[in-house]
Amino acid sequence: MSRVPPVVLVFAGADPTGGAGIAADIETLSAFGVHAAPVITAITAQDTTELKQFTVTDPELVIAQARAVLEDMPVAAVKTGMLGGSANLAAIATILDDYPDLPLVIDPVLTTGAGTALSVDDILNAYRSLLIPRATLITPNSNEARVLAPDADDLDACAQQILSMGADYVLITGTHEPQPMINHRLYGNRRLIENIEQPRLPHDFHGSGCTLAAACAAGLALGAEVPVAVGEALRFTHATLAAGSRLGMGQHLPYRFFELKR
Ligand code: PLP
């Protein structure tokens, strides 16, 4: 019996290493048996060590790509990654206004792992006022959460502030915190819902945040509730990192088809 895969519309940047960005999203969604419809928001030139340059897609072309898919296919969920600038973010928010019931997972990509900006302008206010109010789930790492909610005293307060911007759920990942075990926290309905611990893996990875958010979007597209989709996405991401390898001279890359490894 053949099953028609659900479609996830993805807005993300192209990364030629294949570790992060649109390649990460397509691989992750494919591993879940979900069809990725990729809208390219930017093209980066980078290796596994550093970002060299990037160019942002014209917002009109972003809109045209997204409308072409939305008017043709039954999209089940939307995921955003690197948007490149506030003009693209505003364009995407305007399109999504026409689809208020579509689940939206936001990976609030601000910088590379090394801290280089992945936006041509200050995109923070656009996230706060245009996209986060529309989010089903946002998946900041702890550094991104502090940048999005700079007045908050601690990560719990950051989560409350981000929820008060209008997101239904916030998952703050704990990889960047200096603790031996990694502690991820899912918040929703003005409270901490779940505290998920994972062992820390050796190495520094490129594309883990993209993998996690795409896996969450896959779960939502397959009909899971947010806490279930998040738990499964964290397990999946951890397995891709454990199976990952150092293909270049810098960060390790996840391996998203670990189930194929013999
Ligand atoms: N998207 C693109 C195109 C990128 O180049 C990067 C990082 O360099 C990211 C997203 C974020 O990557 P990560 O999943 O490692 O946070």
CSV table of C-alpha atoms and ligand atoms in Angstrom, one decimal:
chain,number,residue,atom,x,y,z
A,1,MET,CA,0.0,0.0,0.0
A,2,SER,CA,1.5,3.4,-0.9
A,3,ARG,CA,1.1,6.4,1.4
A,4,VAL,CA,1.3,9.9,0.1
A,5,PRO,CA,3.9,11.7,2.2
A,6,PRO,CA,2.9,15.0,3.9
A,7,VAL,CA,4.6,18.1,2.5
A,8,VAL,CA,6.7,20.5,4.6
A,9,LEU,CA,7.5,23.9,3.1
A,10,VAL,CA,11.0,24.9,4.1
A,11,PHE,CA,12.5,28.4,4.0
A,12,ALA,CA,16.3,28.1,4.4
A,13,GLY,CA,19.7,29.0,3.1
A,14,ALA,CA,21.9,26.8,0.9
A,15,ASP,CA,25.1,25.6,2.5
A,16,PRO,CA,27.5,23.9,0.1
A,17,THR,CA,29.0,21.6,2.8
A,18,GLY,CA,25.6,19.9,3.0
A,19,GLY,CA,25.8,20.0,6.8
A,20,ALA,CA,23.3,22.8,7.5
A,21,GLY,CA,20.6,24.8,5.7
A,22,ILE,CA,18.4,23.4,3.0
A,23,ALA,CA,20.4,20.1,2.6
A,24,ALA,CA,20.0,19.4,6.3
A,25,ASP,CA,16.3,20.1,6.0
A,26,ILE,CA,15.7,17.9,3.0
A,27,GLU,CA,17.7,15.0,4.4
A,28,THR,CA,15.9,15.2,7.8
A,29,LEU,CA,12.4,15.4,6.3
A,30,SER,CA,13.3,12.5,3.9
A,31,ALA,CA,14.5,10.4,6.8
A,32,PHE,CA,11.0,10.8,8.3
A,33,GLY,CA,9.3,9.9,5.1
A,34,VAL,CA,8.1,13.5,4.6
A,35,HIS,CA,8.4,15.5,1.4
A,36,ALA,CA,10.4,18.7,1.6
A,37,ALA,CA,9.4,21.6,-0.6
A,38,PRO,CA,12.5,23.8,-0.3
A,39,VAL,CA,12.4,27.6,-0.8
A,40,ILE,CA,15.9,29.1,-1.0
A,41,THR,CA,16.2,32.3,1.0
A,42,ALA,CA,20.0,32.8,0.7
A,43,ILE,CA,23.1,31.2,-0.8
A,44,THR,CA,26.1,30.8,1.4
A,45,ALA,CA,29.7,30.1,0.6
A,46,GLN,CA,31.2,28.3,3.6
A,47,ASP,CA,33.2,25.3,4.6
A,48,THR,CA,33.1,23.3,7.8
A,49,THR,CA,35.3,25.9,9.5
A,50,GLU,CA,34.0,29.3,8.5
A,51,LEU,CA,31.5,31.4,6.5
A,52,LYS,CA,33.1,33.2,3.6
A,53,GLN,CA,30.2,35.1,2.1
A,54,PHE,CA,26.5,34.9,1.4
A,55,THR,CA,23.9,36.5,-0.9
A,56,VAL,CA,20.2,36.9,0.0
A,57,THR,CA,17.4,35.9,-2.4
A,58,ASP,CA,15.2,38.8,-3.6
A,59,PRO,CA,12.1,38.8,-1.4
A,60,GLU,CA,9.9,38.8,-4.5
A,61,LEU,CA,11.5,35.6,-5.6
A,62,VAL,CA,11.1,34.1,-2.1
A,63,ILE,CA,7.4,35.0,-2.3
A,64,ALA,CA,7.1,33.5,-5.9
A,65,GLN,CA,8.8,30.2,-4.8
A,66,ALA,CA,6.5,29.8,-1.8
A,67,ARG,CA,3.3,30.8,-3.6
A,68,ALA,CA,4.1,28.3,-6.4
A,69,VAL,CA,4.2,25.5,-3.8
A,70,LEU,CA,1.4,26.6,-1.6
A,71,GLU,CA,-1.0,27.0,-4.6
A,72,ASP,CA,0.0,23.6,-5.9
A,73,MET,CA,0.5,21.2,-3.0
A,74,PRO,CA,-1.3,20.4,0.3
A,75,VAL,CA,1.4,21.7,2.6
A,76,ALA,CA,1.1,20.2,6.1
A,77,ALA,CA,3.7,22.3,8.0
A,78,VAL,CA,6.2,25.1,7.5
A,79,LYS,CA,9.7,25.4,8.8
A,80,THR,CA,12.0,28.4,8.7
A,81,GLY,CA,15.8,28.5,9.0
A,82,MET,CA,18.3,31.1,7.7
A,83,LEU,CA,16.2,33.9,6.2
A,84,GLY,CA,19.0,36.3,5.4
A,85,GLY,CA,17.4,39.6,6.4
A,86,SER,CA,14.2,41.2,7.7
A,87,ALA,CA,12.8,41.8,4.2
A,88,ASN,CA,12.6,38.1,3.6
A,89,LEU,CA,11.3,37.5,7.1
A,90,ALA,CA,8.5,40.1,6.5
A,91,ALA,CA,7.7,38.6,3.1
A,92,ILE,CA,7.3,35.1,4.6
A,93,ALA,CA,5.1,36.4,7.5
A,94,THR,CA,2.9,38.1,4.9
A,95,ILE,CA,2.5,34.8,2.9
A,96,LEU,CA,1.8,32.9,6.1
A,97,ASP,CA,-1.0,35.3,7.0
A,98,ASP,CA,-3.0,33.6,4.2
A,99,TYR,CA,-2.5,30.2,5.9
A,100,PRO,CA,-3.2,30.8,9.6
A,101,ASP,CA,-3.8,27.1,10.4
A,102,LEU,CA,-0.5,25.8,9.1
A,103,PRO,CA,1.8,24.7,11.9
A,104,LEU,CA,5.0,26.8,11.8
A,105,VAL,CA,8.4,25.7,13.3
A,106,ILE,CA,11.0,28.5,13.6
A,107,ASP,CA,14.7,27.8,13.9
A,108,PRO,CA,15.7,31.4,14.7
A,109,VAL,CA,19.0,31.3,12.8
A,110,LEU,CA,21.0,34.5,13.6
A,111,THR,CA,24.7,33.5,13.3
A,112,THR,CA,26.9,30.5,12.3
A,113,GLY,CA,28.2,28.3,15.1
A,114,ALA,CA,31.4,30.5,15.0
A,115,GLY,CA,29.3,33.6,15.6
A,116,THR,CA,29.3,35.2,12.1
A,117,ALA,CA,26.0,37.0,11.2
A,118,LEU,CA,23.7,35.2,8.8
A,119,SER,CA,21.5,38.2,8.2
A,120,VAL,CA,22.2,41.4,6.2
A,121,ASP,CA,20.5,43.6,8.8
A,122,ASP,CA,19.2,43.4,12.4
A,123,ILE,CA,16.5,40.7,12.1
A,124,LEU,CA,15.7,40.5,15.8
A,125,ASN,CA,12.7,42.9,15.9
A,126,ALA,CA,11.2,41.3,12.8
A,127,TYR,CA,11.4,37.9,14.5
A,128,ARG,CA,9.8,39.3,17.6
A,129,SER,CA,7.0,41.2,16.0
A,130,LEU,CA,6.2,39.3,12.7
A,131,LEU,CA,7.2,35.7,12.9
A,132,ILE,CA,7.3,34.5,16.6
A,133,PRO,CA,3.6,35.6,17.1
A,134,ARG,CA,2.8,33.1,14.4
A,135,ALA,CA,4.9,30.2,15.7
A,136,THR,CA,3.6,26.8,16.8
A,137,LEU,CA,7.1,26.0,18.0
A,138,ILE,CA,10.4,28.0,18.1
A,139,THR,CA,13.7,26.1,18.8
A,140,PRO,CA,16.4,28.6,19.9
A,141,ASN,CA,19.6,27.4,21.5
A,142,SER,CA,20.3,29.1,24.8
A,143,ASN,CA,22.4,31.8,23.2
A,144,GLU,CA,19.7,32.6,20.7
A,145,ALA,CA,17.1,32.7,23.5
A,146,ARG,CA,19.1,35.2,25.4
A,147,VAL,CA,19.5,37.4,22.3
A,148,LEU,CA,15.8,37.2,21.5
A,149,ALA,CA,14.8,38.1,25.2
A,150,PRO,CA,17.8,40.2,26.4
A,151,ASP,CA,15.9,41.6,29.5
A,152,ALA,CA,15.3,38.1,30.9
A,153,ASP,CA,17.4,37.1,34.0
A,154,ASP,CA,17.7,33.4,33.2
A,155,LEU,CA,16.6,30.9,30.5
A,156,ASP,CA,13.2,30.2,32.2
A,157,ALA,CA,12.5,34.0,32.0
A,158,CYS,CA,13.7,34.0,28.3
A,159,ALA,CA,11.2,31.2,27.5
A,160,GLN,CA,8.4,33.1,29.2
A,161,GLN,CA,9.2,36.3,27.3
A,162,ILE,CA,9.3,34.4,24.0
A,163,LEU,CA,6.0,32.7,24.8
A,164,SER,CA,4.6,36.2,25.6
A,165,MET,CA,5.6,37.3,22.0
A,166,GLY,CA,3.0,34.8,20.8
A,167,ALA,CA,4.7,31.4,20.2
A,168,ASP,CA,2.7,28.4,21.3
A,169,TYR,CA,5.8,26.4,22.4
A,170,VAL,CA,9.5,27.2,23.0
A,171,LEU,CA,12.2,24.6,23.0
A,172,ILE,CA,15.5,26.0,24.4
A,173,THR,CA,18.3,23.6,23.6
A,174,GLY,CA,21.1,23.3,26.2
A,175,THR,CA,24.1,22.3,24.1
A,176,HIS,CA,25.9,25.6,24.6
A,177,GLU,CA,25.5,25.6,28.4
A,178,PRO,CA,28.6,24.5,30.4
A,179,GLN,CA,27.1,21.3,32.0
A,180,PRO,CA,28.2,17.7,31.6
A,181,MET,CA,24.7,16.5,30.7
A,182,ILE,CA,22.8,18.5,28.0
A,183,ASN,CA,19.5,19.8,29.3
A,184,HIS,CA,16.8,20.8,26.8
A,185,ARG,CA,13.6,22.5,28.0
A,186,LEU,CA,10.2,22.7,26.4
A,187,TYR,CA,7.9,25.4,27.5
A,188,GLY,CA,4.2,26.1,26.6
A,189,ASN,CA,1.0,27.3,28.2
A,190,ARG,CA,3.2,29.7,30.3
A,191,ARG,CA,5.0,26.8,32.0
A,192,LEU,CA,7.9,24.3,31.7
A,193,ILE,CA,6.4,21.2,30.1
A,194,GLU,CA,9.4,18.9,29.8
A,195,ASN,CA,13.0,18.8,30.8
A,196,ILE,CA,14.9,16.4,28.5
A,197,GLU,CA,18.4,15.3,29.3
A,198,GLN,CA,20.9,13.9,26.8
A,199,PRO,CA,24.5,12.9,27.2
A,200,ARG,CA,27.0,15.3,25.7
A,201,LEU,CA,28.8,14.0,22.6
A,202,PRO,CA,32.4,14.8,21.8
A,203,HIS,CA,33.0,17.2,18.9
A,204,ASP,CA,31.5,20.4,17.6
A,205,PHE,CA,28.7,19.9,15.0
A,206,HIS,CA,27.5,21.9,12.0
A,207,GLY,CA,23.8,21.6,11.2
A,208,SER,CA,22.4,20.2,14.4
A,209,GLY,CA,19.9,23.1,14.9
A,210,CYS,CA,18.6,22.7,11.4
A,211,THR,CA,18.2,19.0,11.9
A,212,LEU,CA,16.3,19.4,15.1
A,213,ALA,CA,13.9,22.0,13.8
A,214,ALA,CA,13.3,20.1,10.6
A,215,ALA,CA,12.6,16.9,12.6
A,216,CYS,CA,10.1,18.8,14.7
A,217,ALA,CA,8.4,20.0,11.6
A,218,ALA,CA,8.3,16.4,10.2
A,219,GLY,CA,6.6,15.2,13.4
A,220,LEU,CA,3.9,17.9,13.2
A,221,ALA,CA,3.3,17.2,9.5
A,222,LEU,CA,2.8,13.5,10.4
A,223,GLY,CA,0.2,14.6,13.0
A,224,ALA,CA,2.1,14.4,16.3
A,225,GLU,CA,1.4,16.8,19.1
A,226,VAL,CA,4.2,19.2,19.8
A,227,PRO,CA,5.7,17.5,22.9
A,228,VAL,CA,5.7,14.1,21.1
A,229,ALA,CA,7.3,15.7,18.0
A,230,VAL,CA,10.0,17.4,20.1
A,231,GLY,CA,10.9,14.3,22.0
A,232,GLU,CA,11.2,12.2,18.8
A,233,ALA,CA,13.2,15.1,17.1
A,234,LEU,CA,15.7,15.3,20.0
A,235,ARG,CA,16.3,11.5,19.9
A,236,PHE,CA,16.6,11.6,16.1
A,237,THR,CA,19.1,14.6,16.2
A,238,HIS,CA,21.2,12.9,18.9
A,239,ALA,CA,21.4,9.8,16.7
A,240,THR,CA,22.5,11.8,13.6
A,241,LEU,CA,25.3,13.4,15.6
A,242,ALA,CA,26.4,10.2,17.2
A,243,ALA,CA,26.6,8.7,13.7
A,244,GLY,CA,28.2,11.9,12.2
A,245,SER,CA,31.8,12.3,11.0
A,246,ARG,CA,34.4,14.9,10.2
A,247,LEU,CA,34.1,15.1,6.4
A,248,GLY,CA,36.1,18.4,6.2
A,249,MET,CA,38.7,20.1,8.3
A,250,GLY,CA,36.4,21.7,10.8
A,251,GLN,CA,33.1,20.8,12.5
A,252,HIS,CA,31.7,17.3,12.3
A,253,LEU,CA,28.5,16.9,10.2
A,254,PRO,CA,25.5,14.9,11.2
A,255,TYR,CA,24.6,11.6,9.4
A,256,ARG,CA,20.8,11.7,8.9
A,257,PHE,CA,20.5,8.2,7.4
A,258,PHE,CA,22.1,6.5,10.3
A,259,GLU,CA,19.5,3.7,10.1
A,260,LEU,CA,21.1,2.8,6.7
A,261,LYS,CA,24.6,2.4,8.3
A,262,ARG,CA,25.5,-1.3,8.8
B,1,PLP,N1,21.4,27.7,7.8
B,1,PLP,C1,22.5,27.9,7.1
B,1,PLP,C2,22.4,28.2,5.6
B,1,PLP,C3,23.8,28.0,7.7
B,1,PLP,O1,24.8,28.3,7.0
B,1,PLP,C4,23.8,27.7,9.1
B,1,PLP,C5,25.1,27.8,9.9
B,1,PLP,O2,26.2,28.0,9.3
B,1,PLP,C6,22.7,27.5,9.8
B,1,PLP,C7,21.5,27.4,9.1
B,1,PLP,C8,22.7,27.1,11.3
B,1,PLP,O3,23.4,25.9,11.5
B,1,PLP,P1,23.3,25.1,12.8
B,1,PLP,O4,22.2,24.0,12.6
B,1,PLP,O5,24.6,24.5,13.0
B,1,PLP,O6,22.9,26.0,13.9
